[in-house]
mmCIF file with all atom_site columns, C-alpha atoms in Angstrom:
data_model
loop_
_atom_site.group_PDB
_atom_site.id
_atom_site.type_symbol
_atom_site.label_atom_id
_atom_site.label_alt_id
_atom_site.label_comp_id
_atom_site.label_asym_id
_atom_site.label_entity_id
_atom_site.label_seq_id
_atom_site.pdbx_PDB_ins_code
_atom_site.Cartn_x
_atom_site.Cartn_y
_atom_site.Cartn_z
_atom_site.occupancy
_atom_site.B_iso_or_equiv
_atom_site.pdbx_formal_charge
_atom_site.auth_seq_id
_atom_site.auth_comp_id
_atom_site.auth_asym_id
_atom_site.auth_atom_id
_atom_site.pdbx_PDB_model_num
ATOM 1   C CA . MET I 1 1   ? -55.194 15.141 -29.018 1.00 0.00 ? 235 MET I CA 1
ATOM 2   C CA . GLN I 1 2   ? -51.854 14.478 -27.673 1.00 0.00 ? 236 GLN I CA 1
ATOM 3   C CA . THR I 1 3   ? -49.518 14.698 -31.132 1.00 0.00 ? 237 THR I CA 1
ATOM 4   C CA . ASP I 1 4   ? -46.832 11.964 -28.991 1.00 0.00 ? 238 ASP I CA 1
ATOM 5   C CA . ARG I 1 5   ? -49.313 9.343  -29.052 1.00 0.00 ? 239 ARG I CA 1
ATOM 6   C CA . ALA I 1 6   ? -51.440 9.809  -32.423 1.00 0.00 ? 240 ALA I CA 1
ATOM 7   C CA . ALA I 1 7   ? -51.715 6.077  -34.648 1.00 0.00 ? 241 ALA I CA 1
ATOM 8   C CA . PRO I 1 8   ? -49.517 6.605  -37.813 1.00 0.00 ? 242 PRO I CA 1
ATOM 9   C CA . VAL I 1 9   ? -52.026 8.249  -40.844 1.00 0.00 ? 243 VAL I CA 1
ATOM 10  C CA . ARG I 1 10  ? -52.773 5.666  -43.716 1.00 0.00 ? 244 ARG I CA 1
ATOM 11  C CA . ALA I 1 11  ? -53.129 7.769  -47.107 1.00 0.00 ? 245 ALA I CA 1
ATOM 12  C CA . ALA I 1 12  ? -57.125 8.992  -47.024 1.00 0.00 ? 246 ALA I CA 1
ATOM 13  C CA . ALA I 1 13  ? -58.055 6.287  -44.469 1.00 0.00 ? 247 ALA I CA 1
ATOM 14  C CA . PRO I 1 14  ? -58.824 9.899  -41.705 1.00 0.00 ? 248 PRO I CA 1
ATOM 15  C CA . GLN I 1 15  ? -60.054 11.781 -44.264 1.00 0.00 ? 249 GLN I CA 1
ATOM 16  C CA . LEU I 1 16  ? -62.589 9.033  -45.205 1.00 0.00 ? 250 LEU I CA 1
ATOM 17  C CA . VAL I 1 17  ? -63.654 8.578  -41.352 1.00 0.00 ? 251 VAL I CA 1
ATOM 18  C CA . THR I 1 18  ? -63.803 12.056 -40.906 1.00 0.00 ? 252 THR I CA 1
ATOM 19  C CA . ARG I 1 19  ? -66.476 12.498 -43.496 1.00 0.00 ? 253 ARG I CA 1
ATOM 20  C CA . ALA I 1 20  ? -68.214 9.877  -43.587 1.00 0.00 ? 254 ALA I CA 1
ATOM 21  C CA . LEU I 1 21  ? -69.120 10.232 -39.731 1.00 0.00 ? 255 LEU I CA 1
ATOM 22  C CA . ARG I 1 22  ? -69.361 14.043 -40.165 1.00 0.00 ? 256 ARG I CA 1
ATOM 23  C CA . SER I 1 23  ? -72.280 12.756 -42.528 1.00 0.00 ? 257 SER I CA 1
ATOM 24  C CA . VAL I 1 24  ? -74.050 10.931 -40.254 1.00 0.00 ? 258 VAL I CA 1
ATOM 25  C CA . GLN I 1 25  ? -73.184 13.156 -37.551 1.00 0.00 ? 259 GLN I CA 1
ATOM 26  C CA . ALA I 1 26  ? -74.877 15.869 -39.997 1.00 0.00 ? 260 ALA I CA 1
ATOM 27  C CA . THR I 1 27  ? -78.159 13.600 -40.215 1.00 0.00 ? 261 THR I CA 1
ATOM 28  C CA . ILE I 1 28  ? -79.096 12.048 -37.030 1.00 0.00 ? 262 ILE I CA 1
ATOM 29  C CA . GLU I 1 29  ? -82.669 12.659 -35.826 1.00 0.00 ? 263 GLU I CA 1
ATOM 30  C CA . ARG I 1 30  ? -81.848 13.900 -32.390 1.00 0.00 ? 264 ARG I CA 1
ATOM 31  C CA . SER I 1 31  ? -84.405 13.691 -29.706 1.00 0.00 ? 265 SER I CA 1
ATOM 32  C CA . GLY I 1 32  ? -83.561 15.606 -26.080 1.00 0.00 ? 266 GLY I CA 1
ATOM 33  C CA . GLY I 1 33  ? -79.775 15.764 -26.994 1.00 0.00 ? 267 GLY I CA 1
ATOM 34  C CA . TYR I 1 34  ? -79.531 11.747 -27.590 1.00 0.00 ? 268 TYR I CA 1
ATOM 35  C CA . VAL I 1 35  ? -79.281 9.578  -30.475 1.00 0.00 ? 269 VAL I CA 1
ATOM 36  C CA . VAL I 1 36  ? -82.756 7.827  -31.477 1.00 0.00 ? 270 VAL I CA 1
ATOM 37  C CA . ASN I 1 37  ? -83.505 4.156  -31.504 1.00 0.00 ? 271 ASN I CA 1
ATOM 38  C CA . THR I 1 38  ? -85.150 1.935  -33.296 1.00 0.00 ? 272 THR I CA 1
ATOM 39  C CA . SER I 1 39  ? -84.141 -1.998 -32.276 1.00 0.00 ? 273 SER I CA 1
ATOM 40  C CA . CYS I 1 40  ? -86.564 -2.044 -29.882 1.00 0.00 ? 274 CYS I CA 1
ATOM 41  C CA . THR I 1 41  ? -89.616 -0.635 -28.577 1.00 0.00 ? 275 THR I CA 1
ATOM 42  C CA . VAL I 1 42  ? -90.387 2.154  -26.004 1.00 0.00 ? 276 VAL I CA 1
ATOM 43  C CA . ASN I 1 43  ? -92.162 -0.669 -24.253 1.00 0.00 ? 277 ASN I CA 1
ATOM 44  C CA . THR I 1 44  ? -89.249 -3.110 -24.155 1.00 0.00 ? 278 THR I CA 1
ATOM 45  C CA . PRO I 1 45  ? -88.361 -3.130 -20.269 1.00 0.00 ? 279 PRO I CA 1
ATOM 46  C CA . HIS I 1 46  ? -84.910 -2.240 -18.990 1.00 0.00 ? 280 HIS I CA 1
ATOM 47  C CA . PRO I 1 47  ? -81.800 -5.097 -17.771 1.00 0.00 ? 281 PRO I CA 1
ATOM 48  C CA . PRO I 1 48  ? -83.474 -6.478 -14.807 1.00 0.00 ? 282 PRO I CA 1
ATOM 49  C CA . THR I 1 49  ? -80.245 -5.690 -13.112 1.00 0.00 ? 283 THR I CA 1
ATOM 50  C CA . ILE I 1 50  ? -80.479 -2.129 -13.326 1.00 0.00 ? 284 ILE I CA 1
ATOM 51  C CA . THR I 1 51  ? -81.641 -0.194 -10.172 1.00 0.00 ? 285 THR I CA 1
ATOM 52  C CA . ASP I 1 52  ? -80.127 3.462  -11.555 1.00 0.00 ? 286 ASP I CA 1
ATOM 53  C CA . LYS I 1 53  ? -82.106 4.513  -13.888 1.00 0.00 ? 287 LYS I CA 1
ATOM 54  C CA . SER I 1 54  ? -80.167 7.780  -14.714 1.00 0.00 ? 288 SER I CA 1
ATOM 55  C CA . LEU I 1 55  ? -77.844 5.566  -15.828 1.00 0.00 ? 289 LEU I CA 1
ATOM 56  C CA . LEU I 1 56  ? -79.976 4.473  -19.074 1.00 0.00 ? 290 LEU I CA 1
ATOM 57  C CA . VAL I 1 57  ? -80.605 6.017  -22.319 1.00 0.00 ? 291 VAL I CA 1
ATOM 58  C CA . PRO I 1 58  ? -83.804 7.622  -22.530 1.00 0.00 ? 292 PRO I CA 1
ATOM 59  C CA . GLU I 1 59  ? -85.584 5.299  -24.697 1.00 0.00 ? 293 GLU I CA 1
ATOM 60  C CA . GLN I 1 60  ? -86.655 6.674  -28.385 1.00 0.00 ? 294 GLN I CA 1
ATOM 61  C CA . THR I 1 61  ? -87.642 6.096  -32.204 1.00 0.00 ? 295 THR I CA 1
ATOM 62  C CA . ALA I 1 62  ? -86.243 5.789  -34.959 1.00 0.00 ? 296 ALA I CA 1
ATOM 63  C CA . PRO I 1 63  ? -84.292 6.254  -37.371 1.00 0.00 ? 297 PRO I CA 1
ATOM 64  C CA . THR I 1 64  ? -81.082 4.552  -35.403 1.00 0.00 ? 298 THR I CA 1
ATOM 65  C CA . ILE I 1 65  ? -77.457 6.035  -35.856 1.00 0.00 ? 299 ILE I CA 1
ATOM 66  C CA . GLY I 1 66  ? -77.307 2.677  -37.137 1.00 0.00 ? 300 GLY I CA 1
ATOM 67  C CA . ASP I 1 67  ? -79.147 3.546  -40.100 1.00 0.00 ? 301 ASP I CA 1
ATOM 68  C CA . ARG I 1 68  ? -77.117 6.532  -40.766 1.00 0.00 ? 302 ARG I CA 1
ATOM 69  C CA . LEU I 1 69  ? -74.262 4.300  -40.501 1.00 0.00 ? 303 LEU I CA 1
ATOM 70  C CA . ASN I 1 70  ? -75.075 1.895  -43.457 1.00 0.00 ? 304 ASN I CA 1
ATOM 71  C CA . ASP I 1 71  ? -76.387 4.938  -45.676 1.00 0.00 ? 305 ASP I CA 1
ATOM 72  C CA . ALA I 1 72  ? -72.989 6.271  -44.994 1.00 0.00 ? 306 ALA I CA 1
ATOM 73  C CA . GLY I 1 73  ? -71.325 3.039  -45.595 1.00 0.00 ? 307 GLY I CA 1
ATOM 74  C CA . VAL I 1 74  ? -69.588 2.504  -42.181 1.00 0.00 ? 308 VAL I CA 1
ATOM 75  C CA . THR I 1 75  ? -69.743 -1.031 -41.123 1.00 0.00 ? 309 THR I CA 1
ATOM 76  C CA . TRP I 1 76  ? -70.663 -1.315 -37.552 1.00 0.00 ? 310 TRP I CA 1
ATOM 77  C CA . ALA I 1 77  ? -71.982 -2.838 -34.683 1.00 0.00 ? 311 ALA I CA 1
ATOM 78  C CA . TRP I 1 78  ? -73.787 -2.479 -30.976 1.00 0.00 ? 312 TRP I CA 1
ATOM 79  C CA . TYR I 1 79  ? -74.250 -5.972 -29.440 1.00 0.00 ? 313 TYR I CA 1
ATOM 80  C CA . SER I 1 80  ? -76.226 -5.423 -26.208 1.00 0.00 ? 314 SER I CA 1
ATOM 81  C CA . GLY I 1 81  ? -79.531 -4.705 -28.461 1.00 0.00 ? 315 GLY I CA 1
ATOM 82  C CA . GLY I 1 82  ? -80.421 -1.019 -29.202 1.00 0.00 ? 316 GLY I CA 1
ATOM 83  C CA . TRP I 1 83  ? -79.148 1.825  -27.377 1.00 0.00 ? 317 TRP I CA 1
ATOM 84  C CA . ASN I 1 84  ? -82.412 2.610  -25.404 1.00 0.00 ? 318 ASN I CA 1
ATOM 85  C CA . ASN I 1 85  ? -80.924 -0.276 -23.182 1.00 0.00 ? 319 ASN I CA 1
ATOM 86  C CA . ALA I 1 86  ? -77.673 0.620  -22.980 1.00 0.00 ? 320 ALA I CA 1
ATOM 87  C CA . VAL I 1 87  ? -75.963 1.066  -19.252 1.00 0.00 ? 321 VAL I CA 1
ATOM 88  C CA . LEU I 1 88  ? -72.556 2.048  -18.037 1.00 0.00 ? 322 LEU I CA 1
ATOM 89  C CA . GLY I 1 89  ? -70.352 -0.668 -18.859 1.00 0.00 ? 323 GLY I CA 1
ATOM 90  C CA . HIS I 1 90  ? -70.804 -3.973 -21.354 1.00 0.00 ? 324 HIS I CA 1
ATOM 91  C CA . ALA I 1 91  ? -71.168 -7.443 -20.141 1.00 0.00 ? 325 ALA I CA 1
ATOM 92  C CA . ASP I 1 92  ? -67.735 -8.289 -21.064 1.00 0.00 ? 326 ASP I CA 1
ATOM 93  C CA . PRO I 1 93  ? -65.343 -6.303 -18.850 1.00 0.00 ? 327 PRO I CA 1
ATOM 94  C CA . LEU I 1 94  ? -62.404 -6.603 -21.102 1.00 0.00 ? 328 LEU I CA 1
ATOM 95  C CA . PHE I 1 95  ? -61.385 -4.800 -23.825 1.00 0.00 ? 329 PHE I CA 1
ATOM 96  C CA . GLN I 1 96  ? -58.808 -6.446 -25.980 1.00 0.00 ? 330 GLN I CA 1
ATOM 97  C CA . PHE I 1 97  ? -56.840 -5.324 -28.837 1.00 0.00 ? 331 PHE I CA 1
ATOM 98  C CA . ILE I 1 98  ? -55.409 -7.131 -31.326 1.00 0.00 ? 332 ILE I CA 1
ATOM 99  C CA . SER I 1 99  ? -52.811 -4.405 -33.079 1.00 0.00 ? 333 SER I CA 1
ATOM 100 C CA . PRO I 1 100 ? -49.343 -3.929 -33.962 1.00 0.00 ? 334 PRO I CA 1
ATOM 101 C CA . PHE I 1 101 ? -49.648 -1.088 -31.476 1.00 0.00 ? 335 PHE I CA 1
ATOM 102 C CA . ALA I 1 102 ? -50.833 -2.128 -28.601 1.00 0.00 ? 336 ALA I CA 1
ATOM 103 C CA . ARG I 1 103 ? -49.190 -2.047 -25.168 1.00 0.00 ? 337 ARG I CA 1
ATOM 104 C CA . ARG I 1 104 ? -47.286 -5.870 -25.064 1.00 0.00 ? 338 ARG I CA 1
ATOM 105 C CA . GLY I 1 105 ? -48.287 -7.128 -21.369 1.00 0.00 ? 339 GLY I CA 1
ATOM 106 C CA . PHE I 1 106 ? -50.138 -3.630 -20.261 1.00 0.00 ? 340 PHE I CA 1
ATOM 107 C CA . VAL I 1 107 ? -53.447 -4.168 -17.582 1.00 0.00 ? 341 VAL I CA 1
ATOM 108 C CA . ASP I 1 108 ? -55.236 -0.739 -17.457 1.00 0.00 ? 342 ASP I CA 1
ATOM 109 C CA . HIS I 1 109 ? -57.413 -0.455 -14.308 1.00 0.00 ? 343 HIS I CA 1
ATOM 110 C CA . THR I 1 110 ? -58.712 2.587  -15.546 1.00 0.00 ? 344 THR I CA 1
ATOM 111 C CA . GLN I 1 111 ? -62.995 2.217  -16.299 1.00 0.00 ? 345 GLN I CA 1
ATOM 112 C CA . TYR I 1 112 ? -64.177 2.344  -19.615 1.00 0.00 ? 346 TYR I CA 1
ATOM 113 C CA . ASP I 1 113 ? -67.239 1.973  -21.371 1.00 0.00 ? 347 ASP I CA 1
ATOM 114 C CA . THR I 1 114 ? -68.618 1.007  -25.052 1.00 0.00 ? 348 THR I CA 1
ATOM 115 C CA . THR I 1 115 ? -68.879 4.681  -25.384 1.00 0.00 ? 349 THR I CA 1
ATOM 116 C CA . SER I 1 116 ? -64.717 4.858  -25.023 1.00 0.00 ? 350 SER I CA 1
ATOM 117 C CA . ILE I 1 117 ? -64.023 3.289  -28.721 1.00 0.00 ? 351 ILE I CA 1
ATOM 118 C CA . LEU I 1 118 ? -66.133 6.291  -29.746 1.00 0.00 ? 352 LEU I CA 1
ATOM 119 C CA . LYS I 1 119 ? -63.896 8.345  -28.157 1.00 0.00 ? 353 LYS I CA 1
ATOM 120 C CA . PHE I 1 120 ? -60.912 7.345  -28.762 1.00 0.00 ? 354 PHE I CA 1
ATOM 121 C CA . ILE I 1 121 ? -61.759 7.850  -32.595 1.00 0.00 ? 355 ILE I CA 1
ATOM 122 C CA . GLU I 1 122 ? -62.874 11.155 -31.905 1.00 0.00 ? 356 GLU I CA 1
ATOM 123 C CA . GLU I 1 123 ? -60.021 11.624 -30.297 1.00 0.00 ? 357 GLU I CA 1
ATOM 124 C CA . ARG I 1 124 ? -57.503 10.393 -32.800 1.00 0.00 ? 358 ARG I CA 1
ATOM 125 C CA . TRP I 1 125 ? -59.533 12.047 -35.896 1.00 0.00 ? 359 TRP I CA 1
ATOM 126 C CA . ASN I 1 126 ? -59.994 15.007 -34.219 1.00 0.00 ? 360 ASN I CA 1
ATOM 127 C CA . LEU I 1 127 ? -64.141 15.248 -33.978 1.00 0.00 ? 361 LEU I CA 1
ATOM 128 C CA . GLU I 1 128 ? -66.668 16.795 -31.923 1.00 0.00 ? 362 GLU I CA 1
ATOM 129 C CA . PRO I 1 129 ? -68.798 14.158 -29.574 1.00 0.00 ? 363 PRO I CA 1
ATOM 130 C CA . LEU I 1 130 ? -71.726 13.293 -30.208 1.00 0.00 ? 364 LEU I CA 1
ATOM 131 C CA . THR I 1 131 ? -72.826 13.146 -26.723 1.00 0.00 ? 365 THR I CA 1
ATOM 132 C CA . ASP I 1 132 ? -72.043 14.603 -23.866 1.00 0.00 ? 366 ASP I CA 1
ATOM 133 C CA . ARG I 1 133 ? -71.889 10.501 -22.696 1.00 0.00 ? 367 ARG I CA 1
ATOM 134 C CA . ASP I 1 134 ? -68.816 10.137 -24.930 1.00 0.00 ? 368 ASP I CA 1
ATOM 135 C CA . ALA I 1 135 ? -67.185 13.788 -24.558 1.00 0.00 ? 369 ALA I CA 1
ATOM 136 C CA . ARG I 1 136 ? -66.579 12.574 -20.085 1.00 0.00 ? 370 ARG I CA 1
ATOM 137 C CA . GLY I 1 137 ? -65.248 9.037  -21.030 1.00 0.00 ? 371 GLY I CA 1
ATOM 138 C CA . GLY I 1 138 ? -61.833 7.633  -21.751 1.00 0.00 ? 372 GLY I CA 1
ATOM 139 C CA . ASP I 1 139 ? -60.581 7.441  -24.994 1.00 0.00 ? 373 ASP I CA 1
ATOM 140 C CA . LEU I 1 140 ? -58.287 4.285  -24.626 1.00 0.00 ? 374 LEU I CA 1
ATOM 141 C CA . LEU I 1 141 ? -55.105 6.189  -25.880 1.00 0.00 ? 375 LEU I CA 1
ATOM 142 C CA . SER I 1 142 ? -53.439 4.307  -22.751 1.00 0.00 ? 376 SER I CA 1
ATOM 143 C CA . ALA I 1 143 ? -53.689 0.968  -23.640 1.00 0.00 ? 377 ALA I CA 1
ATOM 144 C CA . PHE I 1 144 ? -51.613 1.727  -27.847 1.00 0.00 ? 378 PHE I CA 1
ATOM 145 C CA . ASP I 1 145 ? -48.156 2.586  -27.782 1.00 0.00 ? 379 ASP I CA 1
ATOM 146 C CA . PHE I 1 146 ? -47.991 4.608  -31.309 1.00 0.00 ? 380 PHE I CA 1
ATOM 147 C CA . SER I 1 147 ? -44.635 5.648  -31.089 1.00 0.00 ? 381 SER I CA 1
ATOM 148 C CA . GLN I 1 148 ? -43.550 1.492  -32.351 1.00 0.00 ? 382 GLN I CA 1
ATOM 149 C CA . SER I 1 149 ? -43.552 1.223  -35.485 1.00 0.00 ? 383 SER I CA 1
ATOM 150 C CA . SER I 1 150 ? -46.118 -1.870 -37.083 1.00 0.00 ? 384 SER I CA 1
#
């Protein structure tokens, strides 16, 4: 992580987030190295527009990372119906940041996907990647200017 772009640290927030995420990471059930999912059955069809099945996260079974996040007291949301039909990209091709540190008038033409949000959190708090997919993702740091005061 580049220290010149690091967000300001607020009290115990980084330690609390780090502890919660490490707790979740330590208890995630995995199958073949992937986070498992219960929100959809293994019979759920993949999105019909996807022809390259290598872009899909393999279908899995219980328990979910969401269950682990809930147990750790972390609020979360996933809007695509589950991890087993997640593909690179997102239905909304636009990430919008509402933050005092967001770069004003900045348009980033880098290709990101939903795991870029996770990558950003991992980079910011120096956490190990949960999967190869988020390890390879973009981290969204270019969308922020942490050198300015809030």
